[in-house]
Amino acid sequence: MDRWRTIIEPFRIHSVEPVRMTTVDERETALRAAGWNLFNLHADDVLVDLLTDSGTGAMSRDQWAAVQHGDESYAGSPSWFAFLESVQVLFPYRHVIPTHQGRAAEKILFSVIGGPGKTIPNNTHFDTTRANVEFTGAEAVDLVIAEGRDPAALHPFKGNMDIEALDRLLAERAGSVPVVFVTITNNSGGGQPVSLENLRAVRAVCDRHGVPLFLDACRFAENAWFIKTREPGQADRSVPDIVREIASLADGMTMSAKKDGLANIGGWLALNDDDLARRCRDLLILTEGFPTYGGLAGRDLEAIAQGLREVVENDYLRYRIRSTAYLGEALDAAGVPVVKPFGGHAIYLDARALLSHIRPLEYPGQALAVALYREGGIRGCEIGTVMFGRHPDGSETPAAMDLVRLAIPRRTYTQSHVDYVIEVVRWVAERAASLRGFRIVDQPPALRHFTARFEPLD
Ligand code: F0G
């Protein structure tokens, strides 16, 4: 298994999508029209799209076959039961509530349990999670361990929750904390995993204070693979077995099937509490749909049911984690500052370190992301002060880090695409001193990174 160094994709290509070649001049024009916001680009002007690993993966032959089995009955579709069984094999919660994607599950849950005066701790809230918490008037608090805030610190489980900080917070305000969340893997902190040991300790603290624990489980399979390969005593366990133990430590979960569901759309909210489930289903019917399809077509439920079987396979996960690390290792060897250890779904470039001449409030992550697109047609995503720097009261402070995330869609790009990315990032990094910052000329009150418009500074 480890005899050869070359990563071999555990699939061959069955159907291809063309990518369109563009010139620097064409991309410069596209950038101007987009207000220098990469979310505003036409995707066919992008050569290698590493904006997100969400919904952008390739489905397998067996998933496309499952799509043909989609049954679109309004109530009680066989596709619903296939979905339910696949979810509960891994996450045996009593109630499973299908939603069109992860944030719909968040919106429903926090609408029921959030509100002014409430506090939701998490290792690190993802942007939509934070926004959904704050939208209800509640406070979102990030309590990841100190290593998790330091891009250069080496720690096998940098997504771990700071147990003492959580204990202190719950001692002070347990009555106003309706739930503790743990995000696996910790996306905003660099795609870093959480250990079983840490999850057990979080569970113990929650039990002591009588607060339920939920998982934001988008990348649960990648997290389980890190546990299998990094946590003492876990090497011989199967991934599904590890996932079930993770599930058993929590009272519920939110999920985006666009990540480790290997699907293009979908998600769910799952939980054990009957009364909370009833209140969530009441909202589901208002906003998403009947409880046996939620926000999804029968065919989507089938694709997810099959995706959940494929995502926990060893060959897939070994390839997935190795091929992400391949990108990180090459950039690290070339002296490009990257978050380490390498995350599961993405490599994060440390733009603040690379562009130390650009102040955080002039958005070094934005400057780097724009340069990668301009020079090589590569679309990454700023995860820094643009995404997190603005507060509900309108004030602005630097985010903890200024990163550019190169997220790897699942089973989509080959090693030669990645070699091209390495070449472009190195070229840009060698000329980092010539990059300039940006200012924002237009922005919405929340989640500004999606729609803000920028202007380059002189
Ligand atoms: N939680 C985490 C940790 C996520 O990474 C995401 C989405 C969500 C919740 C929301 O799920 O998109 O299905 O509504 N992350 C994507 C990303 C968008 O690019 O990282 P969703």
Tab-separated table of C-alpha atoms in Angstrom, residues 32-318:
chain	number	residue	atom	x	y	z
A	32	ARG	CA	-12.756	44.713	-13.055
A	33	ALA	CA	-16.290	43.686	-13.960
A	34	ALA	CA	-16.451	41.575	-10.779
A	35	GLY	CA	-15.387	44.454	-8.495
A	36	TRP	CA	-12.307	42.346	-7.640
A	37	ASN	CA	-14.542	39.890	-5.832
A	38	LEU	CA	-13.878	36.335	-7.029
A	39	PHE	CA	-17.424	35.306	-6.047
A	40	ASN	CA	-18.679	37.626	-8.822
A	41	LEU	CA	-16.770	35.885	-11.632
A	42	HIS	CA	-18.370	33.748	-14.294
A	43	ALA	CA	-17.132	30.257	-13.436
A	44	ASP	CA	-16.265	29.535	-17.062
A	45	ASP	CA	-13.624	32.272	-16.769
A	46	VAL	CA	-11.919	30.135	-14.081
A	47	LEU	CA	-9.337	27.531	-15.022
A	48	VAL	CA	-8.873	25.668	-11.741
A	49	ASP	CA	-11.680	26.410	-9.315
A	50	LEU	CA	-10.537	26.006	-5.714
A	51	LEU	CA	-13.111	28.449	-4.304
A	52	THR	CA	-14.757	25.672	-2.349
A	53	ASP	CA	-14.967	21.930	-1.885
A	54	SER	CA	-18.710	22.363	-1.323
A	55	GLY	CA	-20.995	20.786	-3.897
A	56	THR	CA	-18.200	20.888	-6.473
A	57	GLY	CA	-17.045	17.269	-6.287
A	58	ALA	CA	-17.532	14.641	-8.962
A	59	MET	CA	-20.222	12.060	-8.347
A	60	SER	CA	-19.440	8.409	-9.003
A	61	ARG	CA	-20.996	6.081	-11.571
A	62	ASP	CA	-22.955	4.503	-8.746
A	63	GLN	CA	-24.263	7.863	-7.546
A	64	TRP	CA	-25.486	8.776	-11.044
A	65	ALA	CA	-27.131	5.357	-11.226
A	66	ALA	CA	-28.775	6.024	-7.856
A	67	VAL	CA	-30.072	9.343	-9.205
A	68	GLN	CA	-32.129	7.313	-11.695
A	69	HIS	CA	-33.748	5.553	-8.746
A	70	GLY	CA	-34.959	8.876	-7.362
A	71	ASP	CA	-38.604	8.596	-6.368
A	72	GLU	CA	-40.310	11.949	-6.217
A	73	SER	CA	-43.299	10.978	-4.065
A	74	TYR	CA	-44.265	13.917	-1.861
A	75	ALA	CA	-44.502	11.802	1.298
A	76	GLY	CA	-42.764	8.567	2.272
A	77	SER	CA	-40.610	8.203	-0.861
A	78	PRO	CA	-38.378	5.100	-0.982
A	79	SER	CA	-35.518	7.535	-1.663
A	80	TRP	CA	-36.153	9.081	1.757
A	81	PHE	CA	-35.853	5.682	3.428
A	82	ALA	CA	-32.610	4.958	1.522
A	83	PHE	CA	-31.253	8.326	2.721
A	84	LEU	CA	-32.422	7.790	6.293
A	85	GLU	CA	-30.802	4.373	6.504
A	86	SER	CA	-27.484	5.627	5.108
A	87	VAL	CA	-27.420	8.556	7.559
A	88	GLN	CA	-28.367	6.436	10.567
A	89	VAL	CA	-25.765	3.735	9.834
A	90	LEU	CA	-23.172	6.388	10.638
A	91	PHE	CA	-25.158	8.796	12.845
A	92	PRO	CA	-27.810	6.819	14.725
A	93	TYR	CA	-29.778	9.818	16.000
A	94	ARG	CA	-33.514	9.339	16.531
A	95	HIS	CA	-34.580	12.219	14.291
A	96	VAL	CA	-33.149	13.070	10.888
A	97	ILE	CA	-34.457	16.219	9.223
A	98	PRO	CA	-33.405	16.663	5.573
A	99	THR	CA	-32.526	20.188	4.400
A	100	HIS	CA	-31.337	21.644	1.115
A	101	GLN	CA	-27.885	22.362	2.571
A	102	GLY	CA	-26.049	22.845	5.842
A	103	ARG	CA	-27.030	26.428	6.539
A	104	ALA	CA	-30.723	25.549	6.309
A	105	ALA	CA	-30.191	23.084	9.147
A	106	GLU	CA	-28.349	25.823	11.074
A	107	LYS	CA	-31.063	28.368	10.390
A	108	ILE	CA	-33.783	26.045	11.676
A	109	LEU	CA	-31.871	24.934	14.771
A	110	PHE	CA	-30.734	28.408	15.837
A	111	SER	CA	-34.168	29.903	15.155
A	112	VAL	CA	-35.491	27.479	17.773
A	113	ILE	CA	-32.714	27.576	20.378
A	114	GLY	CA	-30.930	30.903	19.732
A	115	GLY	CA	-32.038	34.445	20.506
A	116	PRO	CA	-30.830	37.541	22.401
A	117	GLY	CA	-28.846	36.767	25.547
A	118	LYS	CA	-27.858	33.282	24.353
A	119	THR	CA	-24.271	32.170	23.774
A	120	ILE	CA	-23.136	29.409	21.383
A	121	PRO	CA	-19.572	28.153	21.881
A	122	ASN	CA	-17.836	26.302	19.027
A	123	ASN	CA	-14.193	25.426	18.307
A	124	THR	CA	-14.550	27.866	15.392
A	125	HIS	CA	-17.860	28.847	13.822
A	126	PHE	CA	-17.913	28.681	10.048
A	127	ASP	CA	-19.138	31.941	8.477
A	128	THR	CA	-22.707	30.761	7.832
A	129	THR	CA	-22.909	29.235	11.295
A	130	ARG	CA	-21.748	32.442	12.949
A	131	ALA	CA	-24.133	34.476	10.793
A	132	ASN	CA	-27.084	32.238	11.651
A	133	VAL	CA	-26.270	32.444	15.369
A	134	GLU	CA	-25.844	36.228	15.274
A	135	PHE	CA	-28.959	36.727	13.151
A	136	THR	CA	-31.045	35.474	16.092
A	137	GLY	CA	-29.334	37.979	18.419
A	138	ALA	CA	-27.209	35.298	20.121
A	139	GLU	CA	-23.443	35.500	20.578
A	140	ALA	CA	-21.075	33.108	18.744
A	141	VAL	CA	-17.893	32.368	20.743
A	142	ASP	CA	-14.849	30.571	19.284
A	143	LEU	CA	-12.877	28.471	21.782
A	144	VAL	CA	-10.332	26.543	19.712
A	145	ILE	CA	-7.030	25.648	21.442
A	146	ALA	CA	-4.251	28.265	21.207
A	147	GLU	CA	-2.325	26.193	18.617
A	148	GLY	CA	-5.377	26.399	16.380
A	149	ARG	CA	-4.958	30.160	16.066
A	150	ASP	CA	-1.267	29.950	15.115
A	151	PRO	CA	-0.776	29.056	11.429
A	152	ALA	CA	2.738	27.737	12.082
A	153	ALA	CA	2.073	25.656	15.230
A	154	LEU	CA	2.310	21.912	14.701
A	155	HIS	CA	-0.345	19.886	16.505
A	156	PRO	CA	-2.034	16.721	15.229
A	157	PHE	CA	-5.493	17.939	16.286
A	158	LYS	CA	-5.396	21.675	15.864
A	159	GLY	CA	-9.189	21.802	15.686
A	160	ASN	CA	-9.532	20.744	19.330
A	161	MET	CA	-11.704	22.731	21.695
A	162	ASP	CA	-9.989	24.535	24.589
A	163	ILE	CA	-11.547	22.454	27.372
A	164	GLU	CA	-10.649	24.838	30.198
A	165	ALA	CA	-12.033	27.833	28.346
A	166	LEU	CA	-15.241	25.931	27.632
A	167	ASP	CA	-15.535	24.882	31.258
A	168	ARG	CA	-15.045	28.507	32.384
A	169	LEU	CA	-17.627	29.801	29.930
A	170	LEU	CA	-20.181	27.203	31.001
A	171	ALA	CA	-19.478	27.869	34.685
A	172	GLU	CA	-20.246	31.560	34.096
A	173	ARG	CA	-23.224	31.270	31.768
A	174	ALA	CA	-24.438	27.673	31.435
A	175	GLY	CA	-28.023	28.876	31.776
A	176	SER	CA	-27.740	30.927	28.606
A	177	VAL	CA	-25.880	28.314	26.537
A	178	PRO	CA	-28.488	26.199	24.701
A	179	VAL	CA	-25.890	24.037	22.929
A	180	VAL	CA	-22.145	23.544	22.532
A	181	PHE	CA	-20.956	22.984	18.958
A	182	VAL	CA	-17.826	21.254	17.665
A	183	THR	CA	-16.939	21.630	13.977
A	184	ILE	CA	-15.265	18.582	12.427
A	185	THR	CA	-12.975	19.321	10.714
A	186	ASN	CA	-12.449	22.902	11.809
A	187	ASN	CA	-12.815	24.626	8.441
A	188	SER	CA	-12.195	28.248	9.432
A	189	GLY	CA	-9.154	27.200	11.470
A	190	GLY	CA	-7.505	25.494	8.492
A	191	GLY	CA	-9.446	22.249	7.983
A	192	GLN	CA	-7.933	20.882	11.180
A	193	PRO	CA	-9.288	17.761	12.888
A	194	VAL	CA	-10.629	17.232	16.385
A	195	SER	CA	-9.467	14.158	18.324
A	196	LEU	CA	-11.727	11.584	19.931
A	197	GLU	CA	-10.021	12.356	23.216
A	198	ASN	CA	-10.984	16.020	22.901
A	199	LEU	CA	-14.556	15.176	21.931
A	200	ARG	CA	-14.825	12.937	25.010
A	201	ALA	CA	-13.540	15.784	27.179
A	202	VAL	CA	-16.024	18.238	25.622
A	203	ARG	CA	-18.780	15.723	26.286
A	204	ALA	CA	-17.731	15.443	29.942
A	205	VAL	CA	-17.756	19.241	30.385
A	206	CYS	CA	-21.170	19.472	28.708
A	207	ASP	CA	-22.523	16.735	30.985
A	208	ARG	CA	-21.187	18.500	34.060
A	209	HIS	CA	-23.041	21.666	33.106
A	210	GLY	CA	-26.103	19.952	31.644
A	211	VAL	CA	-25.672	21.418	28.142
A	212	PRO	CA	-26.217	19.383	24.949
A	213	LEU	CA	-23.411	18.887	22.415
A	214	PHE	CA	-23.908	19.126	18.649
A	215	LEU	CA	-21.505	18.473	15.778
A	216	ASP	CA	-21.088	20.574	12.669
A	217	ALA	CA	-20.121	17.405	10.831
A	218	CYS	CA	-19.578	18.579	7.216
A	219	ARG	CA	-16.204	16.855	6.910
A	220	PHE	CA	-16.744	14.003	9.348
A	221	ALA	CA	-15.072	11.344	7.168
A	222	GLU	CA	-11.904	13.371	6.725
A	223	ASN	CA	-11.865	14.007	10.482
A	224	ALA	CA	-12.298	10.270	11.142
A	225	TRP	CA	-9.401	9.483	8.794
A	226	PHE	CA	-7.159	11.857	10.767
A	227	ILE	CA	-8.244	10.090	13.967
A	228	LYS	CA	-7.462	6.698	12.417
A	229	THR	CA	-4.021	7.795	11.228
A	230	ARG	CA	-2.973	10.160	14.032
A	231	GLU	CA	-4.653	9.226	17.288
A	232	PRO	CA	-2.989	6.535	19.413
A	233	GLY	CA	-4.904	3.252	19.437
A	234	GLN	CA	-7.208	4.088	16.498
A	235	ALA	CA	-5.249	2.693	13.531
A	236	ASP	CA	-7.018	-0.661	13.370
A	237	ARG	CA	-10.571	0.649	13.556
A	238	SER	CA	-12.765	1.059	10.499
A	239	VAL	CA	-13.755	4.595	9.549
A	240	PRO	CA	-17.499	3.913	9.992
A	241	ASP	CA	-16.757	2.614	13.484
A	242	ILE	CA	-14.867	5.797	14.386
A	243	VAL	CA	-17.678	7.912	12.918
A	244	ARG	CA	-20.235	6.081	15.055
A	245	GLU	CA	-18.186	6.761	18.170
A	246	ILE	CA	-17.978	10.453	17.227
A	247	ALA	CA	-21.763	10.475	16.771
A	248	SER	CA	-22.318	8.732	20.101
A	249	LEU	CA	-20.500	11.535	21.928
A	250	ALA	CA	-22.965	14.162	20.692
A	251	ASP	CA	-26.712	14.764	20.981
A	252	GLY	CA	-27.163	15.892	17.419
A	253	MET	CA	-25.590	17.407	14.342
A	254	THR	CA	-25.910	19.765	11.435
A	255	MET	CA	-24.565	18.550	8.127
A	256	SER	CA	-23.824	19.794	4.647
A	257	ALA	CA	-23.931	16.809	2.275
A	258	LYS	CA	-22.115	19.020	-0.253
A	259	LYS	CA	-18.893	18.061	1.513
A	260	ASP	CA	-18.573	14.522	2.895
A	261	GLY	CA	-21.963	13.531	1.468
A	262	LEU	CA	-20.152	13.563	-1.908
A	263	ALA	CA	-23.232	15.229	-3.358
A	264	ASN	CA	-23.820	18.509	-5.190
A	265	ILE	CA	-26.577	19.641	-2.831
A	266	GLY	CA	-28.146	18.559	0.451
A	267	GLY	CA	-27.826	18.475	4.191
A	268	TRP	CA	-29.595	17.515	7.360
A	269	LEU	CA	-30.214	18.237	11.001
A	270	ALA	CA	-30.206	15.145	13.238
A	271	LEU	CA	-30.883	14.922	16.956
A	272	ASN	CA	-32.245	12.811	19.767
A	273	ASP	CA	-34.408	15.316	21.673
A	274	ASP	CA	-38.059	14.627	20.699
A	275	ASP	CA	-39.423	18.023	21.684
A	276	LEU	CA	-36.648	19.975	19.952
A	277	ALA	CA	-37.081	17.792	16.850
A	278	ARG	CA	-40.792	18.568	16.766
A	279	ARG	CA	-40.157	22.304	16.938
A	280	CYS	CA	-37.505	22.065	14.218
A	281	ARG	CA	-39.813	20.030	11.958
A	282	ASP	CA	-42.510	22.677	12.353
A	283	LEU	CA	-40.081	25.225	10.889
A	284	LEU	CA	-38.882	22.749	8.256
A	285	ILE	CA	-42.377	22.497	6.848
A	286	LEU	CA	-42.594	26.294	6.638
A	287	THR	CA	-39.275	26.816	4.907
A	288	GLU	CA	-37.909	23.616	3.365
A	289	GLY	CA	-40.638	21.050	2.778
A	290	PHE	CA	-42.363	17.960	4.091
A	291	PRO	CA	-40.204	15.997	6.597
A	292	THR	CA	-39.481	13.089	4.224
A	293	TYR	CA	-37.797	15.275	1.630
A	294	GLY	CA	-37.036	18.625	3.322
A	295	GLY	CA	-35.355	20.791	0.739
A	296	LEU	CA	-34.391	17.947	-1.568
A	297	ALA	CA	-35.591	16.024	-4.593
A	298	GLY	CA	-35.788	12.239	-4.269
A	299	ARG	CA	-32.841	11.959	-6.651
A	300	ASP	CA	-30.698	14.114	-4.338
A	301	LEU	CA	-31.575	11.894	-1.391
A	302	GLU	CA	-30.393	8.868	-3.432
A	303	ALA	CA	-27.115	10.539	-4.433
A	304	ILE	CA	-26.374	11.324	-0.780
A	305	ALA	CA	-27.307	7.809	0.376
A	306	GLN	CA	-24.732	6.363	-2.035
A	307	GLY	CA	-22.178	9.121	-1.363
A	308	LEU	CA	-22.183	8.319	2.350
A	309	ARG	CA	-21.208	4.732	1.546
A	310	GLU	CA	-18.298	5.829	-0.669
A	311	VAL	CA	-16.900	8.593	1.520
A	312	VAL	CA	-15.916	6.256	4.372
A	313	GLU	CA	-13.864	3.902	2.135
A	314	ASN	CA	-10.177	3.667	3.043
A	315	ASP	CA	-8.898	3.942	-0.549
A	316	TYR	CA	-10.898	7.105	-1.117
A	317	LEU	CA	-9.857	8.754	2.155
A	318	ARG	CA	-6.193	7.805	1.808
